XYZ file of C-alpha atoms in Angstrom:
756
model
C 72.278 152.926 134.135
C 69.432 152.794 131.594
C 70.144 149.107 130.785
C 68.089 147.847 133.746
C 65.118 147.671 131.391
C 66.802 144.682 129.680
C 65.841 142.407 132.579
C 62.833 141.151 130.578
C 65.181 139.693 127.920
C 67.073 136.394 128.364
C 70.718 137.027 129.244
C 73.427 134.442 128.786
C 76.542 134.708 130.940
C 77.549 137.255 133.582
C 76.087 140.640 134.286
C 77.236 143.664 132.313
C 78.969 144.984 135.408
C 81.591 142.218 135.113
C 82.666 143.289 131.631
C 86.328 143.591 130.721
C 88.028 146.594 129.293
C 89.861 145.805 126.081
C 90.544 149.130 124.340
C 93.722 150.769 125.434
C 96.607 149.739 123.167
C 94.458 149.544 120.055
C 94.088 145.735 120.286
C 91.016 143.657 121.081
C 90.922 140.588 123.231
C 87.949 139.260 121.305
C 89.729 135.970 120.677
C 88.869 135.105 124.287
C 85.174 135.392 123.333
C 85.524 134.016 119.813
C 83.591 130.816 120.411
C 80.838 132.652 122.326
C 79.943 134.940 119.434
C 77.306 133.603 117.110
C 75.894 136.025 114.575
C 75.601 139.698 115.432
C 76.358 142.545 117.829
C 74.432 145.492 119.193
C 76.370 148.651 120.005
C 75.422 151.232 122.609
C 77.369 154.424 122.981
C 76.773 156.042 126.365
C 78.741 158.949 127.725
C 79.670 157.264 130.985
C 82.789 155.164 130.491
C 86.103 155.698 128.739
C 87.231 153.470 125.857
C 85.196 150.437 124.701
C 83.647 147.873 127.034
C 82.119 144.567 125.864
C 79.576 142.632 127.884
C 80.454 139.054 128.790
C 76.797 138.042 128.625
C 74.653 137.735 125.504
C 71.040 138.624 124.799
C 69.079 135.762 123.248
C 65.620 136.585 122.010
C 63.011 133.838 122.447
C 62.767 131.535 119.409
C 66.092 132.759 117.964
C 69.629 131.401 117.965
C 71.058 134.881 117.533
C 73.383 136.065 120.280
C 73.426 139.834 120.756
C 76.337 141.447 122.620
C 76.468 145.002 123.948
C 79.422 147.370 123.509
C 79.709 150.463 125.656
C 82.189 153.214 124.782
C 83.185 156.609 126.041
C 81.391 159.774 124.933
C 82.958 160.080 121.521
C 81.066 163.239 120.715
C 82.207 165.348 123.643
C 84.488 168.032 122.161
C 85.884 168.778 125.597
C 87.071 165.216 126.270
C 89.396 162.960 124.303
C 91.168 163.715 121.012
C 89.635 163.783 117.554
C 91.839 160.847 116.459
C 90.823 158.747 119.472
C 87.146 159.572 119.032
C 87.284 158.772 115.313
C 89.024 155.450 115.913
C 86.504 154.425 118.559
C 83.594 155.423 116.318
C 85.126 153.706 113.283
C 85.713 150.518 115.259
C 82.141 150.495 116.526
C 80.735 151.170 113.034
C 82.697 148.312 111.421
C 81.767 145.622 113.958
C 78.186 146.626 114.884
C 74.748 146.186 113.389
C 73.164 149.034 115.430
C 74.883 152.313 116.394
C 72.922 153.901 119.303
C 74.031 157.464 120.003
C 72.458 159.246 122.988
C 73.031 162.758 124.235
C 71.367 165.507 126.241
C 70.677 168.769 124.505
C 68.456 170.641 122.125
C 67.458 169.088 118.754
C 69.145 171.687 116.530
C 72.286 172.031 114.381
C 74.381 172.728 117.444
C 74.043 169.070 118.393
C 75.927 168.086 115.215
C 79.207 169.253 116.745
C 79.187 166.075 118.842
C 79.249 163.967 115.614
C 82.215 165.698 114.008
C 84.159 162.420 114.042
C 81.902 161.209 111.183
C 83.898 163.450 108.806
C 87.076 161.695 109.906
C 85.362 158.337 109.396
C 84.400 159.429 105.881
C 88.013 160.314 105.078
C 89.142 156.885 106.270
C 86.342 154.961 104.492
C 85.316 156.631 101.215
C 81.548 156.504 100.805
C 81.625 157.622 97.146
C 83.653 156.631 94.104
C 84.508 159.352 91.612
C 83.636 158.871 87.961
C 87.320 158.228 87.143
C 87.523 155.514 89.793
C 89.207 157.606 92.494
C 88.001 157.868 96.097
C 87.537 160.778 98.416
C 85.467 162.214 101.222
C 83.645 164.933 99.261
C 80.352 164.403 97.428
C 79.838 165.519 93.828
C 77.265 164.988 91.148
C 79.652 162.734 89.231
C 80.325 160.434 92.230
C 78.628 157.084 92.801
C 77.898 155.366 96.150
C 80.608 152.948 97.279
C 79.918 149.348 98.329
C 81.376 150.312 101.719
C 77.934 151.752 102.639
C 76.404 148.340 103.053
C 78.752 147.596 105.982
C 77.472 150.530 108.055
C 75.006 149.795 110.881
C 71.627 151.363 111.593
C 71.941 154.744 113.391
C 69.662 155.375 116.405
C 69.849 158.895 117.853
C 68.347 159.122 121.340
C 67.816 162.503 123.085
C 67.902 161.854 126.857
C 66.125 163.968 129.459
C 64.075 165.467 126.617
C 61.267 167.769 127.781
C 60.940 170.439 125.052
C 57.655 171.220 123.324
C 58.197 170.983 119.539
C 56.502 173.508 117.185
C 53.436 172.687 115.058
C 53.522 171.884 111.372
C 52.390 174.702 109.097
C 50.402 172.462 106.751
C 48.368 170.527 109.339
C 48.857 172.448 112.559
C 49.848 169.235 114.372
C 53.055 169.330 116.401
C 56.183 167.700 114.945
C 57.427 164.440 116.324
C 61.060 164.560 117.313
C 62.095 162.371 114.328
C 60.055 164.499 111.872
C 61.511 167.671 113.284
C 65.069 166.408 113.025
C 64.677 165.050 109.483
C 62.699 167.995 108.063
C 64.012 170.979 109.989
C 67.435 170.159 111.419
C 69.099 167.559 109.181
C 68.812 169.695 106.056
C 71.936 170.838 104.219
C 72.353 174.591 103.869
C 74.852 174.334 101.005
C 76.796 177.287 102.411
C 80.591 177.255 102.566
C 80.706 178.055 106.291
C 78.399 175.067 106.941
C 80.360 172.479 104.864
C 81.344 170.483 107.944
C 77.766 170.301 109.276
C 76.426 169.475 105.799
C 78.921 166.596 105.539
C 77.745 165.212 108.910
C 74.101 165.479 107.788
C 74.926 163.724 104.515
C 76.712 160.947 106.413
C 73.710 160.430 108.752
C 71.200 160.379 105.909
C 73.176 158.386 103.325
C 76.000 156.403 104.890
C 74.132 154.466 107.567
C 71.704 151.657 106.858
C 68.856 153.631 108.499
C 68.332 156.662 110.746
C 65.885 156.755 113.655
C 65.468 159.537 116.241
C 64.144 158.760 119.741
C 63.348 160.834 122.802
C 63.659 159.626 126.410
C 62.319 161.883 129.133
C 63.583 162.566 132.621
C 63.156 159.569 134.989
C 60.534 160.117 137.700
C 58.740 158.175 140.412
C 55.169 158.748 139.409
C 54.968 162.500 138.818
C 57.831 163.338 141.207
C 61.351 163.566 139.826
C 64.047 161.560 141.573
C 66.267 163.370 144.014
C 69.973 163.831 143.232
C 70.863 161.071 145.695
C 68.375 158.707 144.047
C 69.701 159.569 140.588
C 73.157 158.383 141.682
C 71.674 155.003 142.739
C 69.022 154.386 140.116
C 70.148 150.749 139.674
C 68.900 150.006 143.193
C 65.401 151.394 142.591
C 62.819 148.790 141.476
C 61.847 149.113 137.829
C 58.136 149.238 138.692
C 58.607 152.521 140.640
C 59.621 154.400 137.472
C 56.836 156.379 135.820
C 54.953 154.692 132.963
C 56.032 157.161 130.263
C 59.736 156.696 131.046
C 59.394 152.918 131.067
C 57.447 153.017 127.809
C 60.121 155.159 126.137
C 62.925 152.889 127.401
C 61.101 149.734 126.312
C 60.458 151.310 122.878
C 64.139 152.171 122.531
C 65.145 148.628 123.489
C 62.580 147.027 121.175
C 63.606 149.256 118.245
C 67.299 148.573 118.897
C 66.762 144.823 118.977
C 64.512 145.011 115.900
C 67.255 146.824 113.999
C 69.849 144.199 114.870
C 70.663 141.682 112.171
C 73.075 138.756 111.951
C 76.497 140.114 111.089
C 77.455 139.153 107.532
C 80.810 139.066 105.777
C 82.121 138.548 102.275
C 79.272 139.564 99.941
C 79.869 140.332 96.276
C 79.655 144.088 96.868
C 76.022 144.651 95.854
C 73.424 145.936 98.239
C 71.439 142.714 97.948
C 74.340 140.424 98.826
C 75.798 141.105 102.254
C 77.470 137.729 102.422
C 76.892 134.772 104.741
C 76.231 135.072 108.449
C 79.468 135.235 110.432
C 79.932 132.752 113.262
C 82.012 133.446 116.352
C 85.544 132.609 115.128
C 84.980 134.384 111.809
C 83.627 137.469 113.574
C 86.600 137.463 115.956
C 88.984 137.355 112.972
C 87.140 140.283 111.437
C 87.500 142.227 114.705
C 91.255 141.631 114.699
C 91.394 142.847 111.120
C 89.342 145.945 111.977
C 91.727 146.843 114.806
C 94.713 146.637 112.434
C 92.911 148.819 109.866
C 91.740 151.404 112.417
C 95.191 151.795 113.981
C 96.780 152.437 110.588
C 96.844 155.879 108.997
C 95.881 154.775 105.486
C 92.527 154.939 103.796
C 90.661 151.703 104.445
C 90.266 149.796 101.142
C 87.118 148.248 99.710
C 85.455 146.543 102.681
C 83.582 143.763 100.794
C 86.768 142.757 99.021
C 88.636 142.913 102.318
C 86.022 140.694 103.938
C 86.097 138.252 101.045
C 89.879 138.007 101.273
C 89.562 137.465 105.016
C 87.046 134.682 104.472
C 89.185 133.223 101.689
C 92.185 133.183 104.029
C 90.144 131.485 106.749
C 88.783 129.015 104.172
C 92.349 128.255 102.984
C 93.412 127.654 106.574
C 90.435 125.388 107.212
C 91.140 123.497 103.992
C 94.753 123.009 105.076
C 93.631 121.859 108.521
C 91.060 119.509 106.969
C 93.649 117.975 104.646
C 96.135 117.552 107.502
C 93.383 116.110 109.699
C 92.396 113.684 106.936
C 95.982 112.528 106.517
C 96.514 112.214 110.288
C 93.271 110.324 110.904
C 93.758 107.968 107.964
C 97.391 107.229 108.840
C 96.470 106.621 112.472
C 93.558 104.386 111.481
C 95.729 102.471 109.016
C 98.474 101.984 111.626
C 95.897 100.691 114.094
C 94.519 98.145 111.604
C 95.582 94.522 112.277
C 98.461 93.122 110.272
C 96.695 89.758 109.949
C 93.399 88.046 110.751
C 94.212 86.193 113.964
C 90.954 84.257 114.349
C 90.722 81.467 111.793
C 88.043 78.826 112.346
C 87.831 79.736 116.009
C 91.609 79.365 116.477
C 94.410 81.893 117.024
C 96.467 80.531 114.122
C 97.005 83.898 112.494
C 98.256 85.476 115.693
C 100.768 82.671 116.290
C 102.080 82.681 112.725
C 102.311 86.453 112.499
C 103.929 86.727 115.943
C 106.635 84.275 114.864
C 107.282 86.291 111.747
C 107.398 89.592 113.636
C 109.970 88.131 116.009
C 111.999 87.057 112.994
C 111.725 90.594 111.522
C 110.038 89.183 108.443
C 106.943 91.416 108.613
C 106.326 94.865 110.023
C 104.083 95.577 112.972
C 102.048 98.282 111.183
C 98.497 97.586 110.095
C 97.072 96.553 106.766
C 93.552 97.492 105.655
C 91.211 95.890 103.200
C 90.423 98.090 100.206
C 86.737 98.306 101.019
C 87.494 99.213 104.661
C 89.998 101.840 103.521
C 87.435 103.376 101.147
C 84.726 103.258 103.828
C 86.975 104.879 106.426
C 88.083 107.524 103.924
C 84.483 108.355 103.086
C 83.550 108.592 106.769
C 86.482 110.882 107.621
C 85.783 113.024 104.570
C 82.094 113.363 105.478
C 82.980 114.498 109.002
C 85.537 116.972 107.681
C 82.958 118.381 105.252
C 80.528 118.751 108.152
C 83.179 120.689 110.067
C 83.819 122.853 107.011
C 80.107 123.634 106.798
C 80.259 124.862 110.383
C 83.424 126.887 109.857
C 82.851 128.331 106.339
C 79.613 130.250 106.003
C 79.931 131.281 102.340
C 78.304 128.729 100.037
C 80.724 129.553 97.240
C 83.794 129.254 99.443
C 82.330 126.149 101.055
C 81.847 124.452 97.671
C 85.334 125.468 96.542
C 86.892 124.369 99.840
C 85.137 120.991 99.836
C 86.189 120.442 96.209
C 89.797 121.261 97.106
C 89.707 118.942 100.110
C 88.150 116.133 98.059
C 90.602 116.675 95.201
C 93.651 116.591 97.497
C 92.350 113.788 99.685
C 90.598 111.370 97.320
C 89.847 112.569 93.780
C 93.334 112.848 92.308
C 94.076 109.312 91.153
C 97.839 109.707 91.444
C 98.629 112.595 93.825
C 95.839 112.357 96.399
C 96.453 111.305 100.004
C 94.137 108.332 99.512
C 96.126 107.224 96.469
C 99.346 107.428 98.517
C 97.707 105.502 101.354
C 96.505 102.887 98.868
C 100.054 102.537 97.569
C 101.505 102.328 101.093
C 98.813 99.873 102.152
C 99.384 97.776 99.017
C 103.137 97.720 99.668
C 102.710 96.637 103.304
C 100.097 94.124 102.229
C 102.480 92.644 99.625
C 105.294 92.328 102.148
C 103.099 90.864 104.885
C 101.145 88.565 102.562
C 104.338 87.175 101.056
C 105.818 86.628 104.524
C 102.672 84.847 105.763
C 102.412 82.785 102.578
C 106.089 81.837 102.835
C 105.743 80.825 106.487
C 102.684 78.668 105.809
C 103.966 77.082 102.648
C 107.495 76.380 103.849
C 106.027 74.203 106.602
C 104.005 72.294 104.020
C 107.020 72.052 101.708
C 109.133 70.427 104.414
C 106.602 67.561 104.343
C 106.425 67.461 100.557
C 110.163 67.261 100.092
C 111.082 64.698 102.749
C 113.717 62.262 101.574
C 111.338 59.304 101.850
C 108.214 61.151 100.759
C 105.381 58.980 99.506
C 102.915 61.825 98.941
C 100.654 61.377 95.953
C 99.541 64.158 93.637
C 96.032 63.994 95.066
C 97.349 64.385 98.611
C 99.546 67.248 97.443
C 96.631 69.125 95.848
C 94.527 68.724 99.003
C 97.360 69.974 101.230
C 98.254 72.889 98.920
C 94.609 73.995 98.752
C 94.415 73.828 102.542
C 97.515 76.053 102.801
C 95.998 78.560 100.353
C 92.679 78.552 102.240
C 94.430 79.219 105.560
C 96.581 81.905 103.933
C 93.531 83.709 102.535
C 91.893 83.563 105.961
C 94.948 85.012 107.746
C 96.324 87.522 105.233
C 94.866 91.001 104.787
C 94.945 93.766 102.233
C 94.782 94.194 98.475
C 97.758 91.907 97.855
C 96.058 88.737 99.153
C 94.860 87.560 95.759
C 97.931 88.698 93.785
C 100.300 86.970 96.239
C 98.213 83.813 96.035
C 98.203 83.962 92.231
C 101.948 84.588 92.022
C 103.971 83.368 95.012
C 101.805 80.455 96.162
C 101.119 79.390 92.586
C 104.848 79.418 91.784
C 105.631 77.367 94.894
C 102.832 74.869 94.193
C 103.904 74.554 90.551
C 107.507 73.943 91.622
C 106.512 71.266 94.169
C 104.040 69.745 91.716
C 106.862 69.363 89.194
C 109.047 67.950 91.994
C 106.443 65.327 92.911
C 105.868 64.488 89.266
C 109.605 63.924 88.823
C 109.819 61.888 92.032
C 106.829 59.804 90.878
C 108.356 59.240 87.454
C 111.695 58.291 89.057
C 109.975 55.845 91.419
C 108.006 54.302 88.542
C 111.194 54.046 86.504
C 113.011 52.415 89.436
C 110.214 49.907 89.912
C 110.163 49.102 86.222
C 113.957 48.747 86.273
C 113.772 46.228 89.148
C 111.194 44.187 87.272
C 113.313 44.217 84.138
C 116.392 43.236 86.168
C 114.612 40.191 87.603
C 113.434 39.160 84.127
C 116.949 39.654 82.757
C 118.476 37.600 85.548
C 116.170 34.703 84.694
C 116.916 35.103 81.011
C 120.683 35.205 81.681
C 120.446 32.014 83.679
C 118.608 30.333 80.812
C 121.141 31.704 78.356
C 124.031 30.324 80.411
C 122.525 26.806 80.182
C 122.081 27.268 76.462
C 125.660 28.539 76.112
C 127.020 25.483 77.887
C 125.142 23.198 75.567
C 126.187 25.308 72.594
C 129.840 25.059 73.603
C 129.647 21.257 73.616
C 127.966 21.360 70.222
C 130.592 23.782 68.883
C 133.455 21.563 70.059
C 131.930 18.615 68.288
C 131.271 20.657 65.166
C 134.823 22.047 65.274
C 136.289 18.548 65.271
C 134.129 17.587 62.320
C 134.925 20.834 60.561
C 138.663 20.360 61.123
C 138.547 17.024 59.437
C 136.598 18.492 56.546
C 139.008 21.454 56.230
C 142.017 19.161 56.094
C 140.399 17.189 53.324
C 139.377 20.401 51.451
C 142.901 21.853 51.789
C 144.405 18.779 50.269
C 141.984 18.869 47.338
C 142.486 22.618 46.944
C 146.255 22.378 46.855
C 146.071 19.881 44.096
C 143.690 22.017 42.108
C 145.718 25.196 42.725
C 148.889 23.563 41.568
C 147.290 22.510 38.317
C 145.674 25.959 37.874
C 149.007 27.720 38.540
C 150.734 25.734 35.870
C 147.944 26.509 33.380
C 147.842 30.193 34.347
C 151.639 30.563 34.081
C 151.592 29.354 30.492
C 148.705 31.626 29.581
C 150.341 34.622 31.289
C 153.630 34.172 29.450
C 151.801 34.074 26.135
C 149.802 37.187 27.030
C 152.929 39.067 28.099
C 154.715 38.257 24.856
C 151.682 39.358 22.861
C 151.379 42.603 24.891
C 155.057 43.425 24.408
C 154.764 42.963 20.684
C 151.671 45.178 20.460
C 153.309 47.909 22.539
C 156.442 47.926 20.379
C 154.269 48.262 17.274
C 152.293 51.132 18.867
C 155.490 52.957 19.841
C 156.892 52.609 16.319
C 153.616 53.933 14.835
C 153.617 56.882 17.220
C 157.201 57.720 16.377
C 156.462 57.591 12.625
C 153.415 59.775 13.073
C 155.400 62.311 15.139
C 158.157 62.484 12.542
C 155.600 63.003 9.756
C 153.921 65.756 11.686
C 157.236 67.443 12.428
C 158.178 67.230 8.792
C 154.868 68.783 7.798
C 155.298 71.623 10.312
C 158.826 72.276 9.051
C 157.627 72.457 5.464
C 154.791 74.802 6.375
C 157.211 77.035 8.219
C 159.640 77.198 5.276
C 156.765 78.031 2.902
C 155.556 80.760 5.248
C 159.068 82.259 5.478
C 159.421 82.211 1.729
C 156.019 83.855 1.241
C 156.854 86.577 3.716
C 160.240 87.183 2.106
C 158.574 87.594 -1.258
C 155.999 89.971 0.154
C 158.792 92.017 1.713
C 160.694 92.220 -1.582
C 157.538 93.200 -3.443
C 156.719 95.866 -0.867
C 160.291 97.195 -1.118
C 160.122 97.407 -4.899
C 156.689 99.024 -4.781
C 157.945 101.592 -2.254
C 160.963 102.416 -4.413
C 158.710 102.832 -7.469
C 156.282 105.083 -5.583
C 159.157 107.176 -4.242
C 160.746 107.586 -7.680
C 157.388 108.519 -9.231
C 156.750 111.035 -6.462
C 160.194 112.609 -6.894
C 159.781 112.804 -10.689
C 156.322 114.354 -10.363
C 157.589 116.919 -7.915
C 160.558 117.829 -10.098
C 158.278 118.149 -13.140
C 155.895 120.386 -11.198
C 158.778 122.489 -9.920
C 160.118 122.931 -13.453
C 156.705 124.065 -14.676
C 156.342 126.460 -11.762
C 159.908 127.753 -12.415
C 159.170 128.384 -16.094
C 155.872 130.102 -15.350
C 157.531 132.195 -12.682
C 160.355 133.285 -14.961
C 157.864 134.318 -17.633
C 155.927 136.287 -14.997
C 159.148 137.962 -13.865
C 160.137 138.855 -17.359
C 156.717 140.255 -17.993
C 156.876 142.329 -14.804
C 160.409 143.540 -15.602
C 159.334 144.679 -19.020
C 156.583 146.810 -17.578
C 158.106 147.857 -14.237
C 160.207 150.922 -13.396
C 163.518 150.858 -11.600
C 162.124 150.725 -8.080
C 159.752 147.952 -8.923
C 162.522 146.084 -10.726
C 164.642 146.312 -7.650
C 161.750 144.992 -5.577
C 161.113 142.216 -8.105
C 164.783 141.263 -8.109
C 164.827 141.278 -4.326
C 161.695 139.114 -4.261
C 163.270 136.841 -6.855
C 166.393 136.480 -4.786
C 164.253 135.757 -1.785
C 162.281 133.184 -3.771
C 165.502 131.549 -4.973
C 166.724 131.392 -1.407
C 163.406 129.906 -0.307
C 163.618 127.466 -3.186
C 167.059 126.346 -2.141
C 165.836 126.073 1.408
C 162.741 124.136 0.299
C 164.847 121.848 -1.839
C 167.133 121.177 1.090
C 164.130 120.501 3.324
C 162.655 118.216 0.697
C 165.929 116.331 0.361
C 166.075 115.990 4.131
C 162.550 114.619 4.258
C 163.284 112.194 1.451
C 166.394 111.066 3.281
C 164.365 110.640 6.493
C 161.693 108.685 4.607
C 164.356 106.439 3.117
C 165.855 105.871 6.524
C 162.449 105.143 7.974
C 161.662 102.660 5.225
C 165.019 100.973 5.710
C 164.371 100.850 9.439
C 160.959 99.280 8.858
C 162.524 96.681 6.579
C 165.105 95.876 9.225
C 162.354 95.690 11.854
C 160.326 93.296 9.719
C 163.376 91.142 9.088
C 164.180 91.076 12.799
C 160.554 90.197 13.617
C 160.633 87.398 11.022
C 163.858 86.082 12.495
C 162.369 86.268 15.969
C 159.248 84.430 14.828
C 161.391 81.819 13.108
C 163.378 81.389 16.280
C 160.216 81.031 18.351
C 158.856 78.583 15.792
C 161.946 76.456 16.039
C 161.747 76.576 19.829
C 158.096 75.590 19.683
C 158.934 72.679 17.349
C 161.680 71.594 19.657
C 159.358 71.801 22.615
C 156.651 69.803 20.857
C 159.222 67.198 19.835
C 160.461 67.055 23.396
C 156.926 66.715 24.807
C 156.104 63.964 22.349
C 159.270 62.127 23.299
C 158.422 62.500 27.003
C 154.899 61.231 26.401
C 156.259 58.287 24.453
C 158.696 57.539 27.251
C 155.928 57.769 29.851
C 153.668 55.548 27.790
C 156.491 53.114 27.345
C 157.192 53.105 31.090
C 153.498 52.619 31.770
C 153.328 49.634 29.439
C 156.444 48.196 30.946
C 155.046 48.719 34.480
C 151.814 46.985 33.525
C 153.799 44.099 32.152
C 155.837 43.929 35.375
C 152.611 44.022 37.429
C 151.175 41.176 35.409
C 154.352 39.190 35.897
C 154.312 39.886 39.635
C 150.642 38.897 39.782
C 151.449 35.744 37.976
C 154.323 34.994 40.295
C 152.121 35.724 43.336
C 149.445 33.465 41.980
C 152.004 30.711 41.549
C 153.211 31.299 45.080
C 149.653 31.096 46.453
C 148.963 27.925 44.551
C 152.105 26.432 45.907
C 151.112 27.329 49.531
């Protein structure tokens, strides 16, 4: 009912009376107002309604683009109404989404009024305002605790005492009466530090330290002039003109409104946690998301975590969603634009050639119907879409840091990554479609030209071909689109032109060869005709010459036969004399060879006999020498044995002469043993001598056998040599005889030829 004083401020939307109730199941319907919110919210708490009501109209101060909305909630401080949990949740919700918390009540300005703010202790337990030295949280305050960053999210607290009429006491130092704010701050909101007052002290500490600021206002009883309103008028104050209210009441209301609006500030989210950085200003959708998050936190039973970090994560999530939407929007817009691009340039030199050619190829399923873009157009379109998306991001993301990060992510995914970006994929797709379409268009154009080039009776020159091929390439470049225009021209068209150029060169060379062949044929025909005349004349000359030659040959044959006959007779006499002489010489040579062979054989036989005799003598001498050595060795051994025997006997006798009986027996035993060994040694020696004699005899027999074997081989060798010499003589004799026969046959043949 006190909001009628807001009529002097611009209001956007409907009147406050048409507000909608949205607090019942612990969920807000703020998403319905999300795009109406701009920067901040002003909260009024008035003990009239139940739950939380939000105005559907906004307050816009002149010269500002800040929209201020009013929230009205039930009397959270009334201990006789509602539950402590419900009151705490309503208060906590209002604190977390408001920039000004206006609490008004009727009563005396003393500690008894603190009972209506008992829910602040519950709020403190849900949102720790201090951090213990060891990093833990809690609701109590100690000397070792430090203020939490959650404080910076609390609104300004305005405490308004309605229907206030009390006279405040005077100050002791100056004698001037206290103002209501001075009295509350210096006399009432002072901690007693007594155990029984712990709850009140905690409320006082929350008012003085947790909220952004604390202001105390007084609003008197409404009157018309100096006359209070009647009870009936109080129930219909909204129908009484504002000018009829007394000046003091209007001044107090206007001061309360002005102070409330002055304390409002654009709602900020996502600061770094310091008091100086409250984060960027929240726009409507971001603020609505924060309200949804607040409802979830308030309805839970857990301690609410660090609010700045929570806000930053909320903004990061929104930024991630906007980045995703921007990337999807970029891909959708670029794909749509690329599909809508023409496949070909259908206006060439004022004609619709491209459209006709491409339409034929589409009907033949040789090119696709999707568009192809030029590289520069694709880059330009990409830049334009990206600029618009970045503008949208600037509207949606209020944090400069998140905005920079989000735009970098969008640019990286959309255009910066050379291989994995959307633009790179579009370039690849566009290049592929361009290659297919360009090749199809080039094939269609060139095949028509080729049908003229390769006609069976073509008479196209190379100059005409180059002009036509260049015209085809020019028309192709005018019709085709995309990055593959040049590459297709440099590959496909060049290959086709090179192939047809070679074809024309071959056709030209064949035609030139055919023409040259015809000319040569005509010249040859004339030459053959001339040759035929010459041949006829030559035949007549040859017949005449043949007759003359025949006569000459007959005469020469007659003379030759006479000469040959005389030469044959002379040659026959000479050949007979030569044959007789050759026979005589050969017989003399054979006799000389036979004498020489016999002499050589005789000499070999004599040498062999001398060698056998010499070896026999050596063997006899060796045998005699061996016998002499053996006899000398035996005699020397026997002599040595005799000397040893004599010396031994003397030694024995000497020992026997000096030895006793036992020693004599031992000496005799040793002597017997020695005699036995001697006999044994003599037998062994005889055996060895016998073996040596046998061995020598065996060696003699072996030498004799070897000599006999060598003599046998020598005889066989002589026989073989004699046989070889005889065979050679026979072969030589046959050779001489064959030569003589050949000479005779040659002579006879010569005679026969001379006779013919």
